[in-house]
Structures are given as C-alpha cells and as structure tokens.
Amino acid sequence: MTLDTAADPHAEVVPERPPRKRQKRRRRRGRLVDRPRTPVELELTGFAAGGVAMGRAPDGRIAFVEFGIPGERVIAEITSEESSYIEARTAMVLEESPERVEPRCEYYGRCGGCQLQHIAYGEQLRLKTGVVREQMRRIGRFEDTEVDAVLREMIGMTDPWAYRNHMRFTVRRDGDIGFMEHGTHRFLRVDHCEIAHPEANRVLRNAQGRTMQTKQLTVRVGEHSGESLVQPRLRWRPGRRGNVRSGQQHYHELLRGARYRVSSPAFFQVNSRQAERLIELVVARARAVEPRLVADAYSGVGTFAVALAQVVPYVVTIEASSAAGDDAEVNLAPYDNVRRITGTVEEQLPALNPQPDVVVVDPPRAGLDASIIETVVGSDVRRVVYVSCDPATLARDLRRFVDGGFTIGEMQPIDMFPHTQHIECITTLDRAG
C-alpha cells in the first residue's frame, strides 16, 4: 500500500489492505442476492497495493476504493467493513482526474482480470512505482533517501494490449466460456479479452458455446514461434468450421533468439515481449561482476539459464518442479557448461560446491524462506539478482539481506502485466565491502 506520492512523504502509516474477501450475500426467496451497498463520499488521496485508490471515510477509517484515481472526489459504495478500514467501489465520479480514460474492455469492472484500465497507461506506471516505494518504506523500513537512491521508474510497453500469452477460462455445462465475475461466484461469459494475445482470442471465439466436456480451458501461445497449446483435448463435430488443434503436451516460444519448450503444467512468463527485456536486464546484472559460476534458483524451464549459459563460464540451476525440469533438460541440452539440480532451493542451495559468485532468484509470490537468505549471507556469494512479483515480500527480504551485510544497488520495476495490479521488479544486491 502506498500514499499519494505527491503528498507528504512522512504521512501516517496506514494498515495493509488484506486479500479481497468475497462479497457477502444473503438469501431471499430461495436465491442469493447482493447485500445493499452503503454510499459514501470520499476524497481519494493515495494508491495502494492491489490496484485500489485510498481515501479517508467520514468516520476516520481508511478507505480502499476500487476503480478510483488519486486526486478524485467520488461517491463509493461500501462493499466490506472492518474496525480500522472499509473497502468500497467507485459508483460515481464527482471530480475527475485528468488521468482517467475510457476502459477499452466491455467487461471491465465485471471481469476481475484487470484493475487499472480506467487509468492512463503512463499514470499506471507511476502509481505502480509508488507502490514499490511505499512497501520498501513501510515493510522494509528503509528511509526515503535510501529508496530514492536505488529505485528506477517502471519500464512499460510501447503497446500495452494483446500481450497475455496464457489464458485460463471457465467453461459452463452449456459450453459458454468466460470468467467468474469480479468478487462473486457468478459466471461471466466473455467473447474477447483485450489483453489476451490474438491467437488466444481466436481459440476463444471458435470454442465458444461448443466446449461442453470440460470445466476449464487453458490456452498458451508462443507469440514469436507461432505455436500454441490448448488443453484439454477437445472434441469437435465433423464438418464444423473454425476447429482448433488441442491436446498438445507442450509448445515452443522464442526469446532473444533462444528456443524454449514449455509443457502444459510448467510456469512461463505470460508476456513474451517484456520477458525478453526481463532476461536482458537479469543477464546484464549477473554478468557485470564477471562471475565464474552463477546459480539460477527457481530456474523453471531455464528462462534465465539459457541466456546466462551463453555469456558466463558455468551455470547451475535448481528447480523442484519435475514438469519444468523436463523442459529445462531439453532447453539446456545445447550447453555443456550447465549443471541441473532437481530439488528445493532450501535444500540444494546450501549444498552447492563450489559456491557461486552470483545467485539469481525468481521465487513465487511468498518470497524467499529466511533460511535461503541466511545461506546466501553466510556464503561467498558476491551478488544477488532478485526477480520479484510481489513488492511486499520483496521489501521484507531486502531488509533481511541488508541486515546481513548486503547493499541494494538498483531496483528496476518492469511492467509485465499492464492494466492489472501486478508488479515485477528486478533488484541487485552486492555484498558490502
């Protein structure tokens, strides 16, 4: 959560907004209906993690407001109340921010996939950078001057639409395809997604109303390879036009000239265009200290390891997922300077011999286990390149590294998920002295 960056940088610390609860509903005549929402007038003065604006309710409680923008005065409907804060949804804008734009998607506000389409893209980048800044101050307990010295402005996209190469749809028994409506258990049929890759939308269009043998439909697209993966295997009526191939076990994608095999259950970046920039930044920061050995922890299908193997003498990868490991075996086969280790980072990193000069970590949203940080602090590692998808756990972990003798060299946010609340950040840490 962050306060408005234009406001007093030493303003009060407010409580963290917890994960959004499902909207409470009550039963009337045998059916569930929404509870009435209480309207309240609010001045929005800040922006919080989760992609919501912030204000102060008339009774003094902090208000987290969906679909608002700092600087606006709105009528908001309260959707949830706690003793110290309320959650609300913008119902009417009384004084509009110059950064407010018309959302491109017809489902925006009902579908929960995007939170920021009502904000001009440049302002989205500024607000997201502000979230990183505030989490570093509030959770990491870093001073403003420390954060300002290392935090860079977020790297955005030239065209922040039609980028998402991995879509997971809900399928109803009648064959309709869509998502669950925002904050409810209601189904929302969707015929086109503005942030999805065109090939994913083509599959959606051709499968809509015709896919009744599954509850979920997964589409993965190789933007640069032209390949795709559709799961599960679908059955089509003979002679029908518009059928799509399905049931593939894997597909391939090309990033910075390298070919990656990706299996259905394996993780891969959902934005191929920004993934290339992410790889470029990670490799440059790892290579800058002229390491002999780089450890790629949480290595997945080898996204970073493939690029690192081309520019450093030796690479060791650590990955627990067997599916990702099978893909990595294929992707890393051309490189004889890579050693693959299957297992958890907690178990395998302390056992590495020789010890790496640089460790690249790309953990899940929960961040790093404290034991991993202790291992790195107690080792001969000179540099850590930390790729994070959650500013809160990143700030927590950076405090532990700094307390253990590392210094933060640079924090570079990169927008992997335009129009959504999600934030990716690459941080470089060096051993002090």
Coordinates of C-alpha atoms in Angstrom, one line a residue:
M1 CA 0.0 0.0 0.0
T2 CA 1.3 3.5 -0.7
L3 CA 0.2 7.0 0.0
D4 CA -0.1 9.6 -2.8
T5 CA 3.5 10.3 -4.0
A6 CA 2.6 14.0 -4.3
A7 CA 1.5 14.1 -0.6
D8 CA 3.7 14.4 2.5
P9 CA 6.3 11.5 2.3
H10 CA 6.2 11.3 6.1
A11 CA 2.4 10.9 6.3
E12 CA 1.0 8.4 8.7
V13 CA 1.4 4.6 8.1
V14 CA -2.0 3.0 7.4
P15 CA -2.9 -0.6 7.8
E16 CA -2.2 -3.0 4.9
R17 CA -5.2 -4.0 2.8
P18 CA -5.7 -7.8 3.1
P19 CA -6.7 -10.0 0.3
R20 CA -10.1 -9.1 -1.0
K21 CA -13.0 -11.1 0.5
R22 CA -15.8 -12.5 -1.4
Q23 CA -18.8 -10.1 -1.3
K24 CA -21.2 -11.2 1.4
R25 CA -24.6 -12.1 0.1
R26 CA -27.9 -13.1 1.7
R27 CA -30.7 -15.4 0.7
R28 CA -34.1 -14.2 -0.5
R29 CA -36.9 -16.5 -1.5
G30 CA -34.6 -19.3 -2.2
R31 CA -31.9 -17.4 -4.2
L32 CA -28.8 -15.5 -3.3
V33 CA -28.8 -11.7 -3.8
D34 CA -26.2 -9.0 -3.1
R35 CA -26.4 -7.1 0.2
P36 CA -27.3 -3.4 -0.2
R37 CA -24.2 -1.2 -0.5
T38 CA -23.9 2.0 1.5
P39 CA -22.8 5.0 -0.5
V40 CA -20.2 7.4 0.9
E41 CA -18.5 10.5 -0.5
L42 CA -14.7 10.3 -0.5
E43 CA -11.6 12.4 -1.4
L44 CA -9.0 10.0 -2.9
T45 CA -5.5 10.9 -1.9
G46 CA -3.4 7.8 -2.5
F47 CA -2.9 4.5 -4.2
A48 CA -2.4 1.1 -2.6
A49 CA -1.1 -2.4 -3.4
G50 CA -3.9 -4.3 -5.0
G51 CA -4.6 -1.6 -7.6
V52 CA -7.0 0.5 -5.4
A53 CA -7.2 4.2 -4.6
M54 CA -7.2 5.4 -1.0
G55 CA -9.1 8.0 1.0
R56 CA -10.5 8.7 4.4
A57 CA -14.1 7.8 5.3
P58 CA -16.2 10.4 7.2
D59 CA -15.7 8.4 10.4
G60 CA -11.9 8.5 10.1
R61 CA -11.3 4.9 8.8
I62 CA -9.0 4.3 5.8
A63 CA -11.0 3.6 2.7
F64 CA -9.6 1.3 -0.1
V65 CA -11.6 2.2 -3.2
E66 CA -11.7 0.2 -6.5
F67 CA -11.8 2.0 -9.8
G68 CA -10.8 5.3 -8.4
I69 CA -7.7 7.5 -9.0
P70 CA -5.8 9.7 -6.5
G71 CA -7.0 13.3 -6.8
E72 CA -10.6 12.4 -7.5
R73 CA -13.7 13.0 -5.4
V74 CA -16.1 10.1 -5.7
I75 CA -19.3 8.5 -4.4
A76 CA -18.3 5.0 -3.5
E77 CA -20.4 2.0 -2.4
I78 CA -19.1 0.2 0.7
T79 CA -18.5 -3.5 0.0
S80 CA -16.8 -4.5 3.2
E81 CA -16.2 -3.0 6.6
E82 CA -13.6 -3.6 9.4
S83 CA -12.8 -1.7 12.6
S84 CA -9.9 0.2 11.0
Y85 CA -10.8 0.4 7.3
I86 CA -13.5 0.0 4.7
E87 CA -13.5 -1.4 1.2
A88 CA -15.5 0.3 -1.4
R89 CA -16.2 0.5 -5.2
T90 CA -16.4 3.8 -7.2
A91 CA -20.1 4.4 -8.2
M92 CA -19.9 8.0 -9.4
V93 CA -17.0 10.4 -10.1
L94 CA -17.8 13.9 -8.8
E95 CA -14.4 15.4 -9.6
E96 CA -12.5 13.5 -12.3
S97 CA -8.7 13.1 -12.6
P98 CA -7.1 14.1 -15.9
E99 CA -5.6 10.7 -15.9
R100 CA -9.0 8.9 -16.2
V101 CA -9.6 7.3 -19.5
E102 CA -12.4 5.2 -21.0
P103 CA -11.7 1.4 -20.4
R104 CA -11.2 -0.4 -23.7
C105 CA -12.8 -3.7 -22.5
E106 CA -16.6 -4.0 -22.4
Y107 CA -16.3 -6.4 -19.4
Y108 CA -14.1 -4.1 -17.3
G109 CA -15.4 -3.8 -13.8
R110 CA -17.3 -7.1 -14.0
C111 CA -14.4 -9.3 -15.0
G112 CA -11.7 -9.4 -12.3
G113 CA -8.7 -9.8 -14.6
C114 CA -7.9 -6.0 -14.9
Q115 CA -8.0 -3.3 -12.2
L116 CA -6.4 -0.3 -14.0
Q117 CA -7.9 0.1 -17.4
H118 CA -9.6 3.4 -16.3
I119 CA -6.2 5.0 -15.7
A120 CA -3.9 6.3 -18.5
Y121 CA -1.1 3.9 -19.1
G122 CA 1.7 6.3 -18.1
E123 CA 0.0 7.1 -14.8
Q124 CA -0.4 3.3 -14.2
L125 CA 3.4 3.0 -14.4
R126 CA 3.9 6.0 -12.0
L127 CA 1.4 4.6 -9.5
K128 CA 2.9 1.1 -9.6
T129 CA 6.4 2.5 -9.0
G130 CA 4.9 4.4 -6.0
V131 CA 3.6 1.1 -4.6
V132 CA 7.2 -0.3 -4.6
R133 CA 8.5 2.8 -2.9
E134 CA 5.9 2.6 -0.1
Q135 CA 6.3 -1.1 0.5
M136 CA 10.1 -0.5 0.9
R137 CA 9.4 2.2 3.4
R138 CA 6.6 0.6 5.3
I139 CA 7.6 -3.1 5.3
G140 CA 11.3 -2.9 4.6
R141 CA 11.8 0.0 7.0
F142 CA 14.1 1.8 4.5
E143 CA 14.4 5.6 4.7
D144 CA 13.1 7.7 1.8
T145 CA 16.6 8.8 0.8
E146 CA 17.7 5.1 0.6
V147 CA 14.8 4.2 -1.6
D148 CA 15.0 7.2 -3.9
A149 CA 18.7 6.4 -4.4
V150 CA 18.1 3.0 -5.9
L151 CA 14.5 2.9 -7.3
R152 CA 14.1 3.5 -11.0
E153 CA 10.9 4.3 -12.9
M154 CA 9.0 1.3 -14.2
I155 CA 9.7 0.1 -17.7
G156 CA 6.5 0.0 -19.6
M157 CA 5.3 -1.3 -23.0
T158 CA 5.0 0.6 -26.3
D159 CA 1.7 -1.2 -26.9
P160 CA 0.2 -2.5 -23.6
W161 CA -2.6 -4.5 -25.2
A162 CA -2.9 -8.1 -26.6
Y163 CA 0.2 -9.3 -24.8
R164 CA -1.0 -12.1 -22.5
N165 CA 0.0 -15.5 -23.9
H166 CA -1.5 -17.7 -21.2
M167 CA -5.3 -17.7 -20.5
R168 CA -7.3 -20.0 -18.3
F169 CA -11.1 -19.8 -18.9
T170 CA -14.0 -21.3 -17.0
V171 CA -16.4 -23.4 -19.0
R172 CA -20.1 -23.9 -18.1
R173 CA -22.1 -27.1 -18.7
D174 CA -23.8 -25.4 -21.7
G175 CA -20.5 -24.7 -23.4
D176 CA -20.3 -21.0 -22.6
I177 CA -16.7 -19.8 -21.9
G178 CA -15.7 -16.9 -19.6
F179 CA -14.5 -16.0 -16.2
M180 CA -16.0 -15.7 -12.7
E181 CA -17.5 -12.3 -12.2
H182 CA -15.4 -9.9 -10.0
G183 CA -16.0 -10.5 -6.3
T184 CA -18.7 -13.1 -6.8
H185 CA -19.4 -16.8 -7.7
R186 CA -21.3 -15.7 -10.8
F187 CA -20.2 -16.8 -14.3
L188 CA -19.5 -14.1 -16.8
R189 CA -19.4 -15.1 -20.5
V190 CA -16.5 -13.4 -22.3
D191 CA -16.2 -13.3 -26.1
H192 CA -13.0 -11.2 -26.3
C193 CA -10.2 -10.3 -23.9
E194 CA -8.4 -7.0 -24.7
I195 CA -5.1 -8.0 -23.0
A196 CA -5.1 -11.6 -24.5
H197 CA -2.9 -12.5 -27.4
P198 CA -4.9 -12.6 -30.7
E199 CA -4.4 -16.3 -31.1
A200 CA -5.9 -16.9 -27.6
N201 CA -8.9 -14.8 -28.7
R202 CA -9.2 -16.9 -31.9
V203 CA -9.4 -20.1 -29.8
L204 CA -11.9 -18.5 -27.5
R205 CA -14.1 -17.4 -30.4
N206 CA -14.0 -20.8 -32.1
A207 CA -14.6 -22.8 -28.9
Q208 CA -17.3 -20.5 -27.5
G209 CA -20.5 -22.5 -27.0
R210 CA -19.1 -25.7 -28.3
T211 CA -16.9 -27.0 -25.4
M212 CA -19.0 -29.0 -23.0
Q213 CA -16.7 -31.8 -21.9
T214 CA -14.5 -29.7 -19.6
K215 CA -14.8 -27.2 -16.8
Q216 CA -11.7 -25.3 -17.7
L217 CA -10.0 -24.3 -21.0
T218 CA -6.3 -23.4 -21.0
V219 CA -4.7 -21.6 -23.9
R220 CA -1.0 -20.9 -24.2
V221 CA 0.6 -19.1 -27.2
G222 CA 4.1 -18.8 -28.5
E223 CA 4.0 -15.2 -29.7
H224 CA 7.3 -15.4 -31.5
S225 CA 7.1 -19.1 -32.6
G226 CA 3.5 -19.2 -33.8
E227 CA 2.8 -22.4 -31.8
S228 CA 0.1 -22.9 -29.3
L229 CA -1.1 -25.3 -26.6
V230 CA -4.8 -25.9 -25.9
Q231 CA -5.9 -28.1 -23.0
P232 CA -7.7 -30.4 -22.6
R233 CA -8.2 -32.2 -25.9
L234 CA -11.5 -31.0 -27.4
R235 CA -13.9 -33.0 -29.4
W236 CA -15.5 -31.2 -32.4
R237 CA -18.4 -32.2 -34.6
P238 CA -17.2 -33.4 -38.1
G239 CA -17.5 -30.8 -40.8
R240 CA -17.7 -27.8 -38.4
R241 CA -15.5 -24.8 -39.5
G242 CA -13.3 -23.0 -37.1
N243 CA -12.0 -26.0 -35.2
V244 CA -8.7 -25.6 -33.3
R245 CA -6.0 -28.1 -32.6
S246 CA -6.0 -29.1 -28.9
G247 CA -4.5 -31.6 -26.5
Q248 CA -0.8 -30.6 -27.1
Q249 CA 1.5 -31.6 -24.3
H250 CA 3.9 -28.7 -24.9
Y251 CA 4.6 -25.8 -27.2
H252 CA 7.7 -23.6 -28.0
E253 CA 8.5 -20.0 -27.7
L254 CA 11.4 -17.9 -29.0
L255 CA 13.0 -15.3 -26.7
R256 CA 16.1 -13.3 -27.7
G257 CA 16.9 -16.0 -30.4
A258 CA 16.7 -18.9 -28.0
R259 CA 14.0 -21.7 -28.4
Y260 CA 12.2 -22.8 -25.2
R261 CA 10.0 -25.8 -24.8
V262 CA 7.2 -25.3 -22.3
S263 CA 4.9 -28.1 -21.1
S264 CA 1.3 -27.6 -20.0
P265 CA 1.9 -27.5 -16.2
A266 CA 5.2 -25.6 -16.3
F267 CA 5.4 -21.9 -15.5
F268 CA 6.5 -19.4 -18.2
Q269 CA 6.3 -15.7 -18.4
V270 CA 2.8 -14.6 -19.7
N271 CA 4.2 -11.5 -21.6
S272 CA 6.8 -12.6 -24.2
R273 CA 7.7 -9.0 -25.2
Q274 CA 8.5 -7.9 -21.7
A275 CA 10.1 -11.3 -20.9
E276 CA 12.8 -10.6 -23.4
R277 CA 13.5 -7.3 -21.6
L278 CA 13.5 -9.1 -18.3
I279 CA 16.0 -11.6 -19.4
E280 CA 18.2 -8.9 -20.8
L281 CA 18.2 -7.0 -17.5
V282 CA 18.9 -10.1 -15.4
V283 CA 21.7 -11.3 -17.5
A284 CA 23.4 -7.8 -17.7
R285 CA 23.3 -7.5 -13.9
A286 CA 24.6 -11.0 -13.3
R287 CA 27.4 -10.6 -15.9
A288 CA 28.5 -7.2 -14.6
V289 CA 30.6 -8.6 -11.8
E290 CA 32.4 -11.1 -14.2
P291 CA 31.3 -14.2 -12.3
R292 CA 32.8 -17.7 -12.9
L293 CA 29.7 -19.5 -11.6
V294 CA 26.1 -18.3 -11.5
A295 CA 23.4 -20.2 -9.6
D296 CA 19.9 -19.9 -11.1
A297 CA 17.5 -20.7 -8.3
Y298 CA 13.8 -21.4 -9.1
S299 CA 15.1 -21.9 -12.6
G300 CA 11.9 -23.3 -14.1
V301 CA 12.2 -24.2 -17.8
G302 CA 15.6 -22.4 -18.0
T303 CA 14.3 -18.9 -18.9
F304 CA 17.4 -17.2 -17.4
A305 CA 19.8 -20.1 -17.5
V306 CA 19.7 -20.4 -21.3
A307 CA 20.8 -16.8 -21.7
L308 CA 23.3 -16.9 -18.9
A309 CA 25.0 -20.0 -20.3
Q310 CA 25.9 -18.0 -23.4
V311 CA 27.9 -15.4 -21.5
V312 CA 29.3 -16.9 -18.3
P313 CA 31.7 -19.8 -17.8
Y314 CA 29.4 -22.0 -15.6
V315 CA 25.7 -22.1 -14.6
V316 CA 24.0 -24.3 -12.1
T317 CA 20.2 -24.5 -12.0
I318 CA 17.9 -25.5 -9.1
E319 CA 14.3 -26.4 -9.7
A320 CA 11.8 -28.6 -7.8
S321 CA 9.1 -29.0 -10.5
S322 CA 9.5 -32.2 -12.5
A323 CA 7.5 -30.8 -15.4
A324 CA 9.7 -27.7 -15.6
G325 CA 12.7 -29.8 -15.1
D326 CA 11.9 -32.0 -18.2
D327 CA 11.5 -28.8 -20.3
A328 CA 14.8 -27.4 -18.9
E329 CA 16.6 -30.6 -19.8
V330 CA 15.6 -30.0 -23.5
N331 CA 16.2 -26.3 -23.4
L332 CA 19.6 -26.5 -21.8
A333 CA 20.8 -29.5 -23.8
P334 CA 22.9 -27.4 -26.2
Y335 CA 25.0 -26.0 -23.3
D336 CA 27.7 -28.2 -21.7
N337 CA 28.5 -25.6 -19.1
V338 CA 25.3 -26.0 -17.2
R339 CA 24.6 -28.4 -14.3
R340 CA 21.0 -29.1 -13.4
I341 CA 19.9 -29.9 -9.8
T342 CA 16.4 -31.2 -9.0
G343 CA 15.1 -30.2 -5.6
T344 CA 14.1 -27.3 -3.4
V345 CA 16.2 -24.2 -3.2
E346 CA 16.1 -24.5 0.6
E347 CA 17.8 -27.9 0.5
Q348 CA 20.1 -27.6 -2.5
L349 CA 21.5 -24.1 -2.3
P350 CA 23.4 -24.6 0.9
A351 CA 25.0 -27.8 -0.5
L352 CA 26.4 -26.2 -3.6
N353 CA 30.1 -26.8 -4.0
P354 CA 31.9 -24.8 -5.3
Q355 CA 29.8 -21.8 -4.1
P356 CA 28.5 -19.4 -6.8
D357 CA 29.7 -15.9 -7.3
V358 CA 26.2 -14.7 -8.3
V359 CA 22.8 -16.1 -7.4
V360 CA 19.7 -15.3 -9.4
V361 CA 16.4 -15.9 -7.5
D362 CA 12.9 -15.7 -9.0
P363 CA 10.7 -17.1 -6.2
P364 CA 6.9 -17.4 -6.1
R365 CA 4.8 -14.6 -4.6
A366 CA 5.6 -15.7 -1.0
G367 CA 9.2 -14.6 -1.5
L368 CA 12.3 -16.3 0.0
D369 CA 12.4 -18.5 3.0
A370 CA 14.6 -17.0 5.7
S371 CA 16.9 -20.0 5.6
I372 CA 17.8 -19.2 1.9
I373 CA 18.8 -15.6 2.8
E374 CA 20.9 -16.9 5.8
T375 CA 22.6 -19.3 3.4
V376 CA 23.5 -16.6 0.9
V377 CA 24.6 -14.2 3.7
G378 CA 26.9 -16.9 5.1
S379 CA 28.4 -17.9 1.8
D380 CA 30.9 -16.3 -0.6
V381 CA 28.2 -15.0 -3.0
R382 CA 29.1 -11.6 -4.2
R383 CA 25.9 -10.5 -5.9
V384 CA 22.2 -11.5 -5.8
V385 CA 19.8 -10.6 -8.6
Y386 CA 16.3 -10.9 -7.2
V387 CA 13.3 -11.1 -9.5
S388 CA 10.1 -10.5 -7.6
C389 CA 6.4 -10.5 -8.4
D390 CA 5.3 -9.1 -5.0
P391 CA 6.7 -5.8 -3.6
A392 CA 5.7 -6.6 -0.1
T393 CA 7.6 -9.8 0.3
L394 CA 10.5 -8.3 -1.7
A395 CA 10.7 -5.4 0.8
R396 CA 10.7 -7.9 3.7
D397 CA 13.5 -10.0 2.1
L398 CA 15.6 -7.0 1.1
R399 CA 15.6 -5.8 4.7
R400 CA 17.0 -9.3 5.7
F401 CA 19.7 -9.1 3.1
V402 CA 20.8 -5.6 4.1
D403 CA 20.8 -6.6 7.8
G404 CA 23.0 -9.5 6.8
G405 CA 25.6 -7.3 5.1
F406 CA 24.4 -6.7 1.6
T407 CA 23.7 -3.3 -0.1
I408 CA 21.0 -2.6 -2.7
G409 CA 22.5 -1.4 -5.9
E410 CA 19.4 -0.9 -8.0
M411 CA 15.6 -1.6 -8.1
Q412 CA 14.1 -1.7 -11.6
P413 CA 10.4 -2.3 -11.8
I414 CA 9.2 -3.7 -15.2
D415 CA 5.5 -3.8 -16.2
M416 CA 4.9 -7.5 -17.1
F417 CA 1.1 -7.1 -16.6
P418 CA -0.3 -3.8 -18.0
H419 CA -3.7 -2.8 -16.8
T420 CA -3.5 -5.1 -13.8
Q421 CA -2.4 -4.6 -10.2
H422 CA 0.6 -6.9 -10.6
I423 CA 4.2 -5.6 -10.3
E424 CA 7.5 -7.2 -11.3
C425 CA 10.8 -5.9 -10.0
I426 CA 14.5 -6.7 -10.5
T427 CA 16.7 -5.8 -7.6
T428 CA 20.5 -6.1 -7.5
L429 CA 22.3 -6.7 -4.1
D430 CA 26.0 -6.7 -3.5
R431 CA 28.0 -7.8 -0.5
A432 CA 29.1 -4.7 1.4
G433 CA 32.8 -4.1 1.0

